[in-house]
């Protein structure tokens, strides 16, 4: 449903659909030329990029390394992975000169391509391209590639039912006895994300081996499930069992958010996979005496694959956040962090507005060829500050700035020129959450005005 | 050519092809399942992400705002832009349920899609989705979307001839008299990038209105060309004229790098476009009395579009940098910033190595569920530090670390435990260039060891 996230909103305001808020805040716009794939305007792109930077920082802590993989792969890859057989209707086929789709068989020029609906096969190719010793496992890849799934058009809506989306996708290749620790890390990651975004109650659901038609040995399933249970028991969240409800290729843990009616909604999944590593013939080197040493395949063992996402679809997570914050972005995510309003429009005031803009935003805008430009350091924090020096009354400007939900409104008039002050009105959510930019901004204001806020 | 960039290398070492260096440094790997679209390993992805962060910081200075646009658009969009008529053979066609390609005409479910070879049509849709006053122009969009062009397979090679790539693509929508200032800014951007990456000599080539079959009025061409000439004359680089060699839709400036033989190679282009704004019916509101006010279309005017890229293809630019630096990445871009080697492998030394790893990298790795994890702030700088605590001799470890081209090699043995020191060997290029992470790292080392390097 397109308003799935509505019930998570903690504000007492009436619920507003994310599509309505997105239009008011210029976050994204739909187009009939790209059904199910909204175009993100600068403000929406800013929030998505902030979510990605947040995740990238966490990936450092959690030992993931980001990779960048192709968007289209020849049909034969999807046959190896099994998607061509089982997922064909939901996949787009890509054709062109040299990829007419008219031949069958080998990896060849005339095979058509599949537009990728998921990253796992590409990550298997990456894993396979390198030699791996048991000492360097787990190997953890993360990927923000665009994904395409051919949803039927009747179900498309805003950011919650789309055909093109990005996941905070990750794949862990590990040794069988490492499953427990990886699951514990993943659960701790989930918990940290939920706390950071203030997303309240959630539960975990473990789905275990189906009665029949599963692949892999019962011993491996039993060991894996025992490690999943231990990790769940060691965690601090309630969990439930869905006995026999796992996929044929491995058990999984679903993460479900509770809404204000007590109902649970699927957010993301941690899925074990005993199938893809075998289909791709993945292996790592293992020394005799190690627990995963198998005399039948001396020196070689097959890794376990764990698919995991925390946000799931970034687009869907963004929709959830838009409604959760009711458009009032916390400072660190906000595309409208501050605005400077002029009380009068005389030259002295306008000059001071421009000066304050440079001080608060953290950079000098380049206008034409103004001599030797130094690169702006990408490790410095800058801020999104606008100005309103129009001829409207201050009352009108204040009203507009509040409607646009700026976090901070600065007011600058001729009487501020005398003592070098600025009036500051804190109108937005100022908690920082995922970074320390709020503290940095406070320091910036303090250093230029001799006062914090 | 695949070794186009070889001749820019300033080192006296024999030239090594970027594909060879990329394998040694684990930057990317090709796959027969994705011809012309190499898979980027973590190290290569790290460098690409650094290039993107660098550009994002510059976009703040230069007034660009990033957008995120679809990868596939219905055929009718490519008919509006003219690509379907003129570029069809180089474009991939995307089909699927509801997009069979069997019907013609309206924007409809059964139309097939084109996989985008460029971002301009999407940016025109974005511009058109909003109302624009002459006061807010220029509007500048930047986009790092993956692009696909169906190059013939014989020409594919490494990162220089690919089918999938990313551009530092930007489109400026401006008023006719704003062209000059935009071009001056773009030229200053080019110059700043060349200096930052140490890319030596380049020249600029202006191509002007063709004799016939051009679109737009001669007055607009003349004014545009005069503004381009002025911007070129005001700049600090030599430029040449290619009279009559412009496209039918606008004049352009090519940026060409000079190699050590004195030969020039195309890097990127700044291209004016009088065609797409008309095809898409783009307009902005303009008040009477303004220079672009036209009584024939009262209140409305058509913007000029400027296509511009500085790096051009990020993949091609990466290939150029790999060869230019001969694999010795400057500290700020390096995927191997430092490594800590243990002299002995006793527990006290190994404990100190782990401690130094946390201090130097700037974060605690999460291992399993270790209690309440705080998010790692995405505005803090962290560093890529590895350890080698294998049982090999220190000599072997040093040799390997140098082969792998770490910028800094730290050596830690039992005698360092007494006085809390670490030996530091600076083996890489330490200039910082695009950010101030080198200074930050020096501070980190100083604060933990009481010494810089
Ligand atoms: Zn997966
Ligand atoms: Zn373009």
PDB file of N, CA, C and O in Angstrom, chain A residues 33 40 43 58 60-61 65 68-69 71 74 90 93 95 97 107 113 150 163-164 181 185 363 366-368 374 376-377 379-380 382-383 436 440, chain B residues 32-33 40 43 58 60-61 65 68-69 71 74 90 93 95 97 107 113 150 163-164 181 185 363 366-368 374 376-377 379-380 382-383 436 440:
ATOM      1  N   UNK A  33       6.692   8.936 -19.399  1.00  0.00           N
ATOM      2  CA  UNK A  33       7.752   8.297 -20.188  1.00  0.00           C
ATOM      3  C   UNK A  33       8.526   7.259 -19.376  1.00  0.00           C
ATOM      4  O   UNK A  33       9.317   6.499 -19.932  1.00  0.00           O
ATOM      5  N   UNK A  40      13.991  12.068  -9.622  1.00  0.00           N
ATOM      6  CA  UNK A  40      14.284  12.755  -8.373  1.00  0.00           C
ATOM      7  C   UNK A  40      14.827  14.150  -8.645  1.00  0.00           C
ATOM      8  O   UNK A  40      15.834  14.307  -9.332  1.00  0.00           O
ATOM      9  N   UNK A  43      16.198  18.198  -4.344  1.00  0.00           N
ATOM     10  CA  UNK A  43      15.950  17.964  -2.913  1.00  0.00           C
ATOM     11  C   UNK A  43      15.830  16.485  -2.577  1.00  0.00           C
ATOM     12  O   UNK A  43      16.359  16.025  -1.562  1.00  0.00           O
ATOM     13  N   UNK A  58      28.438   3.356   7.913  1.00  0.00           N
ATOM     14  CA  UNK A  58      28.186   2.142   8.711  1.00  0.00           C
ATOM     15  C   UNK A  58      28.892   0.935   8.094  1.00  0.00           C
ATOM     16  O   UNK A  58      29.331   0.033   8.798  1.00  0.00           O
ATOM     17  N   UNK A  60      31.729   0.786   6.829  1.00  0.00           N
ATOM     18  CA  UNK A  60      33.095   0.723   7.369  1.00  0.00           C
ATOM     19  C   UNK A  60      33.107  -0.065   8.683  1.00  0.00           C
ATOM     20  O   UNK A  60      33.900  -0.985   8.859  1.00  0.00           O
ATOM     21  N   UNK A  61      32.198   0.298   9.588  1.00  0.00           N
ATOM     22  CA  UNK A  61      32.141  -0.378  10.898  1.00  0.00           C
ATOM     23  C   UNK A  61      31.833  -1.862  10.750  1.00  0.00           C
ATOM     24  O   UNK A  61      32.341  -2.683  11.495  1.00  0.00           O
ATOM     25  N   UNK A  65      32.365  -3.875   1.941  1.00  0.00           N
ATOM     26  CA  UNK A  65      33.057  -3.028   0.970  1.00  0.00           C
ATOM     27  C   UNK A  65      32.149  -2.865  -0.238  1.00  0.00           C
ATOM     28  O   UNK A  65      31.567  -3.828  -0.733  1.00  0.00           O
ATOM     29  N   UNK A  68      30.732  -1.986  -7.622  1.00  0.00           N
ATOM     30  CA  UNK A  68      29.937  -1.317  -8.666  1.00  0.00           C
ATOM     31  C   UNK A  68      29.826  -2.308  -9.813  1.00  0.00           C
ATOM     32  O   UNK A  68      30.833  -2.657 -10.432  1.00  0.00           O
ATOM     33  N   UNK A  69      28.631  -2.777 -10.076  1.00  0.00           N
ATOM     34  CA  UNK A  69      28.469  -3.909 -10.993  1.00  0.00           C
ATOM     35  C   UNK A  69      27.576  -3.545 -12.178  1.00  0.00           C
ATOM     36  O   UNK A  69      26.849  -2.542 -12.126  1.00  0.00           O
ATOM     37  N   UNK A  71      24.686  -3.304 -15.157  1.00  0.00           N
ATOM     38  CA  UNK A  71      23.233  -3.238 -15.094  1.00  0.00           C
ATOM     39  C   UNK A  71      22.572  -4.272 -15.982  1.00  0.00           C
ATOM     40  O   UNK A  71      21.432  -4.644 -15.738  1.00  0.00           O
ATOM     41  N   UNK A  74      24.238 -10.882 -19.953  1.00  0.00           N
ATOM     42  CA  UNK A  74      23.759 -11.813 -20.966  1.00  0.00           C
ATOM     43  C   UNK A  74      22.830 -12.847 -20.324  1.00  0.00           C
ATOM     44  O   UNK A  74      23.009 -13.232 -19.154  1.00  0.00           O
ATOM     45  N   UNK A  90       9.081 -11.053 -14.689  1.00  0.00           N
ATOM     46  CA  UNK A  90       9.311  -9.813 -13.939  1.00  0.00           C
ATOM     47  C   UNK A  90      10.603  -9.120 -14.360  1.00  0.00           C
ATOM     48  O   UNK A  90      10.967  -8.093 -13.804  1.00  0.00           O
ATOM     49  N   UNK A  93      13.948  -7.560 -20.789  1.00  0.00           N
ATOM     50  CA  UNK A  93      14.932  -8.113 -21.720  1.00  0.00           C
ATOM     51  C   UNK A  93      15.521  -6.952 -22.531  1.00  0.00           C
ATOM     52  O   UNK A  93      14.794  -6.049 -22.938  1.00  0.00           O
ATOM     53  N   UNK A  95      17.758  -5.743 -25.819  1.00  0.00           N
ATOM     54  CA  UNK A  95      18.227  -6.174 -27.137  1.00  0.00           C
ATOM     55  C   UNK A  95      18.893  -5.040 -27.886  1.00  0.00           C
ATOM     56  O   UNK A  95      18.707  -3.871 -27.559  1.00  0.00           O
ATOM     57  N   UNK A  97      21.867  -4.300 -31.515  1.00  0.00           N
ATOM     58  CA  UNK A  97      22.828  -4.823 -32.479  1.00  0.00           C
ATOM     59  C   UNK A  97      23.785  -5.761 -31.754  1.00  0.00           C
ATOM     60  O   UNK A  97      24.368  -5.392 -30.727  1.00  0.00           O
ATOM     61  N   UNK A 107      27.708 -18.239 -24.242  1.00  0.00           N
ATOM     62  CA  UNK A 107      27.773 -16.814 -23.940  1.00  0.00           C
ATOM     63  C   UNK A 107      28.222 -16.129 -25.207  1.00  0.00           C
ATOM     64  O   UNK A 107      29.394 -16.140 -25.550  1.00  0.00           O
ATOM     65  N   UNK A 113      20.184  -9.571 -23.384  1.00  0.00           N
ATOM     66  CA  UNK A 113      20.561  -9.332 -21.987  1.00  0.00           C
ATOM     67  C   UNK A 113      19.325  -9.315 -21.099  1.00  0.00           C
ATOM     68  O   UNK A 113      18.218  -9.061 -21.579  1.00  0.00           O
ATOM     69  N   UNK A 150       9.729  -5.665 -13.424  1.00  0.00           N
ATOM     70  CA  UNK A 150       8.598  -5.291 -14.273  1.00  0.00           C
ATOM     71  C   UNK A 150       7.266  -5.535 -13.566  1.00  0.00           C
ATOM     72  O   UNK A 150       6.532  -6.456 -13.902  1.00  0.00           O
ATOM     73  N   UNK A 163       9.057   0.437 -10.456  1.00  0.00           N
ATOM     74  CA  UNK A 163       9.722  -0.535 -11.330  1.00  0.00           C
ATOM     75  C   UNK A 163      11.241  -0.386 -11.275  1.00  0.00           C
ATOM     76  O   UNK A 163      11.969  -1.302 -11.589  1.00  0.00           O
ATOM     77  N   UNK A 164      11.702   0.790 -10.900  1.00  0.00           N
ATOM     78  CA  UNK A 164      13.140   1.027 -10.779  1.00  0.00           C
ATOM     79  C   UNK A 164      13.404   1.482  -9.353  1.00  0.00           C
ATOM     80  O   UNK A 164      12.738   2.378  -8.852  1.00  0.00           O
ATOM     81  N   UNK A 181      27.723 -15.262  13.877  1.00  0.00           N
ATOM     82  CA  UNK A 181      28.297 -13.943  14.125  1.00  0.00           C
ATOM     83  C   UNK A 181      27.814 -12.928  13.080  1.00  0.00           C
ATOM     84  O   UNK A 181      27.565 -11.762  13.400  1.00  0.00           O
ATOM     85  N   UNK A 185      25.722  -9.540  13.842  1.00  0.00           N
ATOM     86  CA  UNK A 185      26.116  -8.221  13.324  1.00  0.00           C
ATOM     87  C   UNK A 185      24.966  -7.570  12.561  1.00  0.00           C
ATOM     88  O   UNK A 185      24.699  -6.372  12.720  1.00  0.00           O
ATOM     89  N   UNK A 363      31.114  27.721   1.880  1.00  0.00           N
ATOM     90  CA  UNK A 363      31.865  27.818   0.614  1.00  0.00           C
ATOM     91  C   UNK A 363      31.522  29.118  -0.096  1.00  0.00           C
ATOM     92  O   UNK A 363      30.467  29.711   0.143  1.00  0.00           O
ATOM     93  N   UNK A 366      31.243  30.048  -7.040  1.00  0.00           N
ATOM     94  CA  UNK A 366      32.050  30.529  -8.164  1.00  0.00           C
ATOM     95  C   UNK A 366      31.117  31.147  -9.189  1.00  0.00           C
ATOM     96  O   UNK A 366      30.109  30.554  -9.560  1.00  0.00           O
ATOM     97  N   UNK A 367      31.445  32.337  -9.641  1.00  0.00           N
ATOM     98  CA  UNK A 367      30.565  33.061 -10.551  1.00  0.00           C
ATOM     99  C   UNK A 367      31.425  33.552 -11.704  1.00  0.00           C
ATOM    100  O   UNK A 367      32.159  34.517 -11.556  1.00  0.00           O
ATOM    101  N   UNK A 368      31.329  32.863 -12.845  1.00  0.00           N
ATOM    102  CA  UNK A 368      32.210  33.202 -13.962  1.00  0.00           C
ATOM    103  C   UNK A 368      33.613  32.704 -13.656  1.00  0.00           C
ATOM    104  O   UNK A 368      33.802  31.808 -12.848  1.00  0.00           O
ATOM    105  N   UNK A 374      40.329  27.177  -5.878  1.00  0.00           N
ATOM    106  CA  UNK A 374      40.802  25.994  -5.166  1.00  0.00           C
ATOM    107  C   UNK A 374      39.670  24.983  -5.101  1.00  0.00           C
ATOM    108  O   UNK A 374      38.515  25.354  -4.949  1.00  0.00           O
ATOM    109  N   UNK A 376      37.037  22.639  -3.535  1.00  0.00           N
ATOM    110  CA  UNK A 376      36.393  22.579  -2.225  1.00  0.00           C
ATOM    111  C   UNK A 376      36.649  21.173  -1.694  1.00  0.00           C
ATOM    112  O   UNK A 376      36.357  20.187  -2.369  1.00  0.00           O
ATOM    113  N   UNK A 377      37.214  21.085  -0.494  1.00  0.00           N
ATOM    114  CA  UNK A 377      37.579  19.774   0.024  1.00  0.00           C
ATOM    115  C   UNK A 377      36.343  18.907   0.225  1.00  0.00           C
ATOM    116  O   UNK A 377      35.387  19.310   0.874  1.00  0.00           O
ATOM    117  N   UNK A 379      36.133  16.478   2.074  1.00  0.00           N
ATOM    118  CA  UNK A 379      36.008  15.989   3.447  1.00  0.00           C
ATOM    119  C   UNK A 379      35.537  17.089   4.398  1.00  0.00           C
ATOM    120  O   UNK A 379      35.446  16.874   5.600  1.00  0.00           O
ATOM    121  N   UNK A 380      35.219  18.266   3.841  1.00  0.00           N
ATOM    122  CA  UNK A 380      34.638  19.315   4.677  1.00  0.00           C
ATOM    123  C   UNK A 380      33.120  19.271   4.599  1.00  0.00           C
ATOM    124  O   UNK A 380      32.559  18.930   3.571  1.00  0.00           O
ATOM    125  N   UNK A 382      29.596  21.034   4.224  1.00  0.00           N
ATOM    126  CA  UNK A 382      28.963  22.276   3.786  1.00  0.00           C
ATOM    127  C   UNK A 382      27.463  22.171   4.105  1.00  0.00           C
ATOM    128  O   UNK A 382      26.974  21.079   4.407  1.00  0.00           O
ATOM    129  N   UNK A 383      26.767  23.278   4.035  1.00  0.00           N
ATOM    130  CA  UNK A 383      25.370  23.303   4.444  1.00  0.00           C
ATOM    131  C   UNK A 383      24.491  23.911   3.362  1.00  0.00           C
ATOM    132  O   UNK A 383      24.950  24.714   2.569  1.00  0.00           O
ATOM    133  N   UNK A 436      27.328  14.214  12.657  1.00  0.00           N
ATOM    134  CA  UNK A 436      27.471  15.279  13.644  1.00  0.00           C
ATOM    135  C   UNK A 436      27.478  16.656  12.982  1.00  0.00           C
ATOM    136  O   UNK A 436      28.115  17.580  13.447  1.00  0.00           O
ATOM    137  N   UNK A 440      28.569  20.629  14.070  1.00  0.00           N
ATOM    138  CA  UNK A 440      29.470  21.421  13.230  1.00  0.00           C
ATOM    139  C   UNK A 440      28.832  22.740  12.828  1.00  0.00           C
ATOM    140  O   UNK A 440      29.492  23.779  12.811  1.00  0.00           O
TER     141      UNK A 440
ATOM    142  N   UNK B  32      32.652 -12.269 -19.373  1.00  0.00           N
ATOM    143  CA  UNK B  32      31.999 -12.533 -20.667  1.00  0.00           C
ATOM    144  C   UNK B  32      30.478 -12.347 -20.592  1.00  0.00           C
ATOM    145  O   UNK B  32      29.832 -12.189 -21.622  1.00  0.00           O
ATOM    146  N   UNK B  33      29.910 -12.325 -19.390  1.00  0.00           N
ATOM    147  CA  UNK B  33      28.471 -12.113 -19.252  1.00  0.00           C
ATOM    148  C   UNK B  33      28.086 -10.638 -19.401  1.00  0.00           C
ATOM    149  O   UNK B  33      26.914 -10.313 -19.502  1.00  0.00           O
ATOM    150  N   UNK B  40      33.438  -3.626 -11.005  1.00  0.00           N
ATOM    151  CA  UNK B  40      34.393  -2.942 -10.142  1.00  0.00           C
ATOM    152  C   UNK B  40      34.498  -3.626  -8.798  1.00  0.00           C
ATOM    153  O   UNK B  40      33.507  -3.778  -8.091  1.00  0.00           O
ATOM    154  N   UNK B  43      38.328  -1.990  -4.387  1.00  0.00           N
ATOM    155  CA  UNK B  43      39.342  -0.936  -4.551  1.00  0.00           C
ATOM    156  C   UNK B  43      38.993   0.037  -5.674  1.00  0.00           C
ATOM    157  O   UNK B  43      39.154   1.251  -5.527  1.00  0.00           O
ATOM    158  N   UNK B  58      32.715  20.074  -5.568  1.00  0.00           N
ATOM    159  CA  UNK B  58      32.868  21.174  -6.526  1.00  0.00           C
ATOM    160  C   UNK B  58      31.507  21.653  -7.014  1.00  0.00           C
ATOM    161  O   UNK B  58      31.320  22.839  -7.286  1.00  0.00           O
ATOM    162  N   UNK B  60      28.901  22.058  -5.370  1.00  0.00           N
ATOM    163  CA  UNK B  60      28.403  23.070  -4.444  1.00  0.00           C
ATOM    164  C   UNK B  60      28.936  24.447  -4.852  1.00  0.00           C
ATOM    165  O   UNK B  60      28.172  25.393  -4.971  1.00  0.00           O
ATOM    166  N   UNK B  61      30.258  24.538  -5.080  1.00  0.00           N
ATOM    167  CA  UNK B  61      30.867  25.818  -5.462  1.00  0.00           C
ATOM    168  C   UNK B  61      30.312  26.359  -6.768  1.00  0.00           C
ATOM    169  O   UNK B  61      30.139  27.541  -6.935  1.00  0.00           O
ATOM    170  N   UNK B  65      23.188  21.210  -8.943  1.00  0.00           N
ATOM    171  CA  UNK B  65      22.496  20.359  -7.981  1.00  0.00           C
ATOM    172  C   UNK B  65      22.290  18.987  -8.619  1.00  0.00           C
ATOM    173  O   UNK B  65      21.870  18.866  -9.769  1.00  0.00           O
ATOM    174  N   UNK B  68      18.602  12.505  -9.824  1.00  0.00           N
ATOM    175  CA  UNK B  68      18.666  11.044  -9.988  1.00  0.00           C
ATOM    176  C   UNK B  68      17.531  10.672 -10.922  1.00  0.00           C
ATOM    177  O   UNK B  68      16.363  10.853 -10.576  1.00  0.00           O
ATOM    178  N   UNK B  69      17.875  10.195 -12.107  1.00  0.00           N
ATOM    179  CA  UNK B  69      16.857  10.045 -13.156  1.00  0.00           C
ATOM    180  C   UNK B  69      16.760   8.597 -13.629  1.00  0.00           C
ATOM    181  O   UNK B  69      17.661   7.791 -13.375  1.00  0.00           O
ATOM    182  N   UNK B  71      16.600   5.036 -15.768  1.00  0.00           N
ATOM    183  CA  UNK B  71      17.547   4.390 -16.675  1.00  0.00           C
ATOM    184  C   UNK B  71      16.904   3.997 -17.994  1.00  0.00           C
ATOM    185  O   UNK B  71      17.573   3.871 -19.006  1.00  0.00           O
ATOM    186  N   UNK B  74      10.335   5.285 -22.201  1.00  0.00           N
ATOM    187  CA  UNK B  74       9.537   4.820 -23.329  1.00  0.00           C
ATOM    188  C   UNK B  74      10.070   5.427 -24.639  1.00  0.00           C
ATOM    189  O   UNK B  74      10.569   6.568 -24.659  1.00  0.00           O
ATOM    190  N   UNK B  90      22.878   2.578 -31.843  1.00  0.00           N
ATOM    191  CA  UNK B  90      23.776   2.592 -30.690  1.00  0.00           C
ATOM    192  C   UNK B  90      23.040   2.486 -29.365  1.00  0.00           C
ATOM    193  O   UNK B  90      23.657   2.506 -28.306  1.00  0.00           O
ATOM    194  N   UNK B  93      17.403  -1.557 -26.772  1.00  0.00           N
ATOM    195  CA  UNK B  93      15.960  -1.530 -26.627  1.00  0.00           C
ATOM    196  C   UNK B  93      15.571  -2.463 -25.480  1.00  0.00           C
ATOM    197  O   UNK B  93      16.133  -3.549 -25.339  1.00  0.00           O
ATOM    198  N   UNK B  95      12.558  -4.538 -23.491  1.00  0.00           N
ATOM    199  CA  UNK B  95      11.212  -5.074 -23.661  1.00  0.00           C
ATOM    200  C   UNK B  95      10.794  -5.924 -22.473  1.00  0.00           C
ATOM    201  O   UNK B  95      11.629  -6.380 -21.703  1.00  0.00           O
ATOM    202  N   UNK B  97       6.900  -7.648 -20.379  1.00  0.00           N
ATOM    203  CA  UNK B  97       5.440  -7.662 -20.239  1.00  0.00           C
ATOM    204  C   UNK B  97       4.945  -6.227 -20.218  1.00  0.00           C
ATOM    205  O   UNK B  97       5.444  -5.397 -19.456  1.00  0.00           O
ATOM    206  N   UNK B 107       2.160   7.484 -25.804  1.00  0.00           N
ATOM    207  CA  UNK B 107       2.945   6.982 -24.683  1.00  0.00           C
ATOM    208  C   UNK B 107       2.135   5.882 -24.040  1.00  0.00           C
ATOM    209  O   UNK B 107       1.197   6.148 -23.307  1.00  0.00           O
ATOM    210  N   UNK B 113      11.064   0.302 -24.372  1.00  0.00           N
ATOM    211  CA  UNK B 113      11.864   1.360 -23.774  1.00  0.00           C
ATOM    212  C   UNK B 113      13.214   1.470 -24.486  1.00  0.00           C
ATOM    213  O   UNK B 113      13.678   0.508 -25.111  1.00  0.00           O
ATOM    214  N   UNK B 150      25.710   0.997 -27.306  1.00  0.00           N
ATOM    215  CA  UNK B 150      25.982  -0.317 -27.899  1.00  0.00           C
ATOM    216  C   UNK B 150      27.152  -0.259 -28.884  1.00  0.00           C
ATOM    217  O   UNK B 150      26.962  -0.362 -30.094  1.00  0.00           O
ATOM    218  N   UNK B 163      30.757  -0.326 -22.933  1.00  0.00           N
ATOM    219  CA  UNK B 163      29.349  -0.158 -23.315  1.00  0.00           C
ATOM    220  C   UNK B 163      28.537   0.466 -22.183  1.00  0.00           C
ATOM    221  O   UNK B 163      27.495   1.038 -22.417  1.00  0.00           O
ATOM    222  N   UNK B 164      29.028   0.317 -20.951  1.00  0.00           N
ATOM    223  CA  UNK B 164      28.348   0.921 -19.799  1.00  0.00           C
ATOM    224  C   UNK B 164      29.347   1.837 -19.118  1.00  0.00           C
ATOM    225  O   UNK B 164      30.477   1.428 -18.850  1.00  0.00           O
ATOM    226  N   UNK B 181      29.007  33.819 -18.947  1.00  0.00           N
ATOM    227  CA  UNK B 181      29.404  33.573 -17.571  1.00  0.00           C
ATOM    228  C   UNK B 181      29.429  32.067 -17.274  1.00  0.00           C
ATOM    229  O   UNK B 181      30.306  31.582 -16.543  1.00  0.00           O
ATOM    230  N   UNK B 185      32.678  29.948 -16.102  1.00  0.00           N
ATOM    231  CA  UNK B 185      32.668  29.048 -14.937  1.00  0.00           C
ATOM    232  C   UNK B 185      33.124  27.646 -15.325  1.00  0.00           C
ATOM    233  O   UNK B 185      33.911  27.018 -14.619  1.00  0.00           O
ATOM    234  N   UNK B 363      37.735   4.096  13.334  1.00  0.00           N
ATOM    235  CA  UNK B 363      36.486   3.458  13.762  1.00  0.00           C
ATOM    236  C   UNK B 363      36.781   2.098  14.401  1.00  0.00           C
ATOM    237  O   UNK B 363      37.820   1.489  14.145  1.00  0.00           O
ATOM    238  N   UNK B 366      32.690  -3.582  14.063  1.00  0.00           N
ATOM    239  CA  UNK B 366      31.668  -4.309  14.815  1.00  0.00           C
ATOM    240  C   UNK B 366      31.817  -5.795  14.504  1.00  0.00           C
ATOM    241  O   UNK B 366      31.920  -6.180  13.351  1.00  0.00           O
ATOM    242  N   UNK B 367      31.836  -6.593  15.533  1.00  0.00           N
ATOM    243  CA  UNK B 367      32.073  -8.021  15.356  1.00  0.00           C
ATOM    244  C   UNK B 367      31.005  -8.759  16.159  1.00  0.00           C
ATOM    245  O   UNK B 367      31.079  -8.822  17.377  1.00  0.00           O
ATOM    246  N   UNK B 368      29.987  -9.266  15.446  1.00  0.00           N
ATOM    247  CA  UNK B 368      28.866  -9.877  16.152  1.00  0.00           C
ATOM    248  C   UNK B 368      28.021  -8.794  16.784  1.00  0.00           C
ATOM    249  O   UNK B 368      28.054  -7.640  16.368  1.00  0.00           O
ATOM    250  N   UNK B 374      26.759   2.731  18.186  1.00  0.00           N
ATOM    251  CA  UNK B 374      26.445   4.080  17.733  1.00  0.00           C
ATOM    252  C   UNK B 374      26.725   4.175  16.239  1.00  0.00           C
ATOM    253  O   UNK B 374      27.682   3.581  15.757  1.00  0.00           O
ATOM    254  N   UNK B 376      28.322   5.388  12.948  1.00  0.00           N
ATOM    255  CA  UNK B 376      29.560   6.092  12.628  1.00  0.00           C
ATOM    256  C   UNK B 376      29.143   7.333  11.841  1.00  0.00           C
ATOM    257  O   UNK B 376      28.438   7.232  10.845  1.00  0.00           O
ATOM    258  N   UNK B 377      29.563   8.493  12.275  1.00  0.00           N
ATOM    259  CA  UNK B 377      29.122   9.722  11.624  1.00  0.00           C
ATOM    260  C   UNK B 377      29.616   9.784  10.186  1.00  0.00           C
ATOM    261  O   UNK B 377      30.805   9.625   9.917  1.00  0.00           O
ATOM    262  N   UNK B 379      29.921  12.291   8.487  1.00  0.00           N
ATOM    263  CA  UNK B 379      30.711  13.495   8.214  1.00  0.00           C
ATOM    264  C   UNK B 379      32.114  13.405   8.823  1.00  0.00           C
ATOM    265  O   UNK B 379      32.884  14.355   8.737  1.00  0.00           O
ATOM    266  N   UNK B 380      32.442  12.263   9.413  1.00  0.00           N
ATOM    267  CA  UNK B 380      33.809  12.068   9.894  1.00  0.00           C
ATOM    268  C   UNK B 380      34.650  11.380   8.833  1.00  0.00           C
ATOM    269  O   UNK B 380      34.144  10.559   8.065  1.00  0.00           O
ATOM    270  N   UNK B 382      37.285   8.643   7.731  1.00  0.00           N
ATOM    271  CA  UNK B 382      37.928   7.397   8.156  1.00  0.00           C
ATOM    272  C   UNK B 382      38.984   7.037   7.114  1.00  0.00           C
ATOM    273  O   UNK B 382      39.012   7.607   6.030  1.00  0.00           O
ATOM    274  N   UNK B 383      39.842   6.099   7.453  1.00  0.00           N
ATOM    275  CA  UNK B 383      40.968   5.767   6.571  1.00  0.00           C
ATOM    276  C   UNK B 383      41.021   4.275   6.294  1.00  0.00           C
ATOM    277  O   UNK B 383      40.571   3.469   7.107  1.00  0.00           O
ATOM    278  N   UNK B 436      41.299  17.396   2.259  1.00  0.00           N
ATOM    279  CA  UNK B 436      42.343  17.617   3.254  1.00  0.00           C
ATOM    280  C   UNK B 436      42.509  16.407   4.169  1.00  0.00           C
ATOM    281  O   UNK B 436      42.824  16.538   5.342  1.00  0.00           O
ATOM    282  N   UNK B 440      44.336  15.604   7.973  1.00  0.00           N
ATOM    283  CA  UNK B 440      43.572  14.965   9.043  1.00  0.00           C
ATOM    284  C   UNK B 440      44.258  13.700   9.535  1.00  0.00           C
ATOM    285  O   UNK B 440      44.302  13.418  10.733  1.00  0.00           O
TER     286      UNK B 440
END
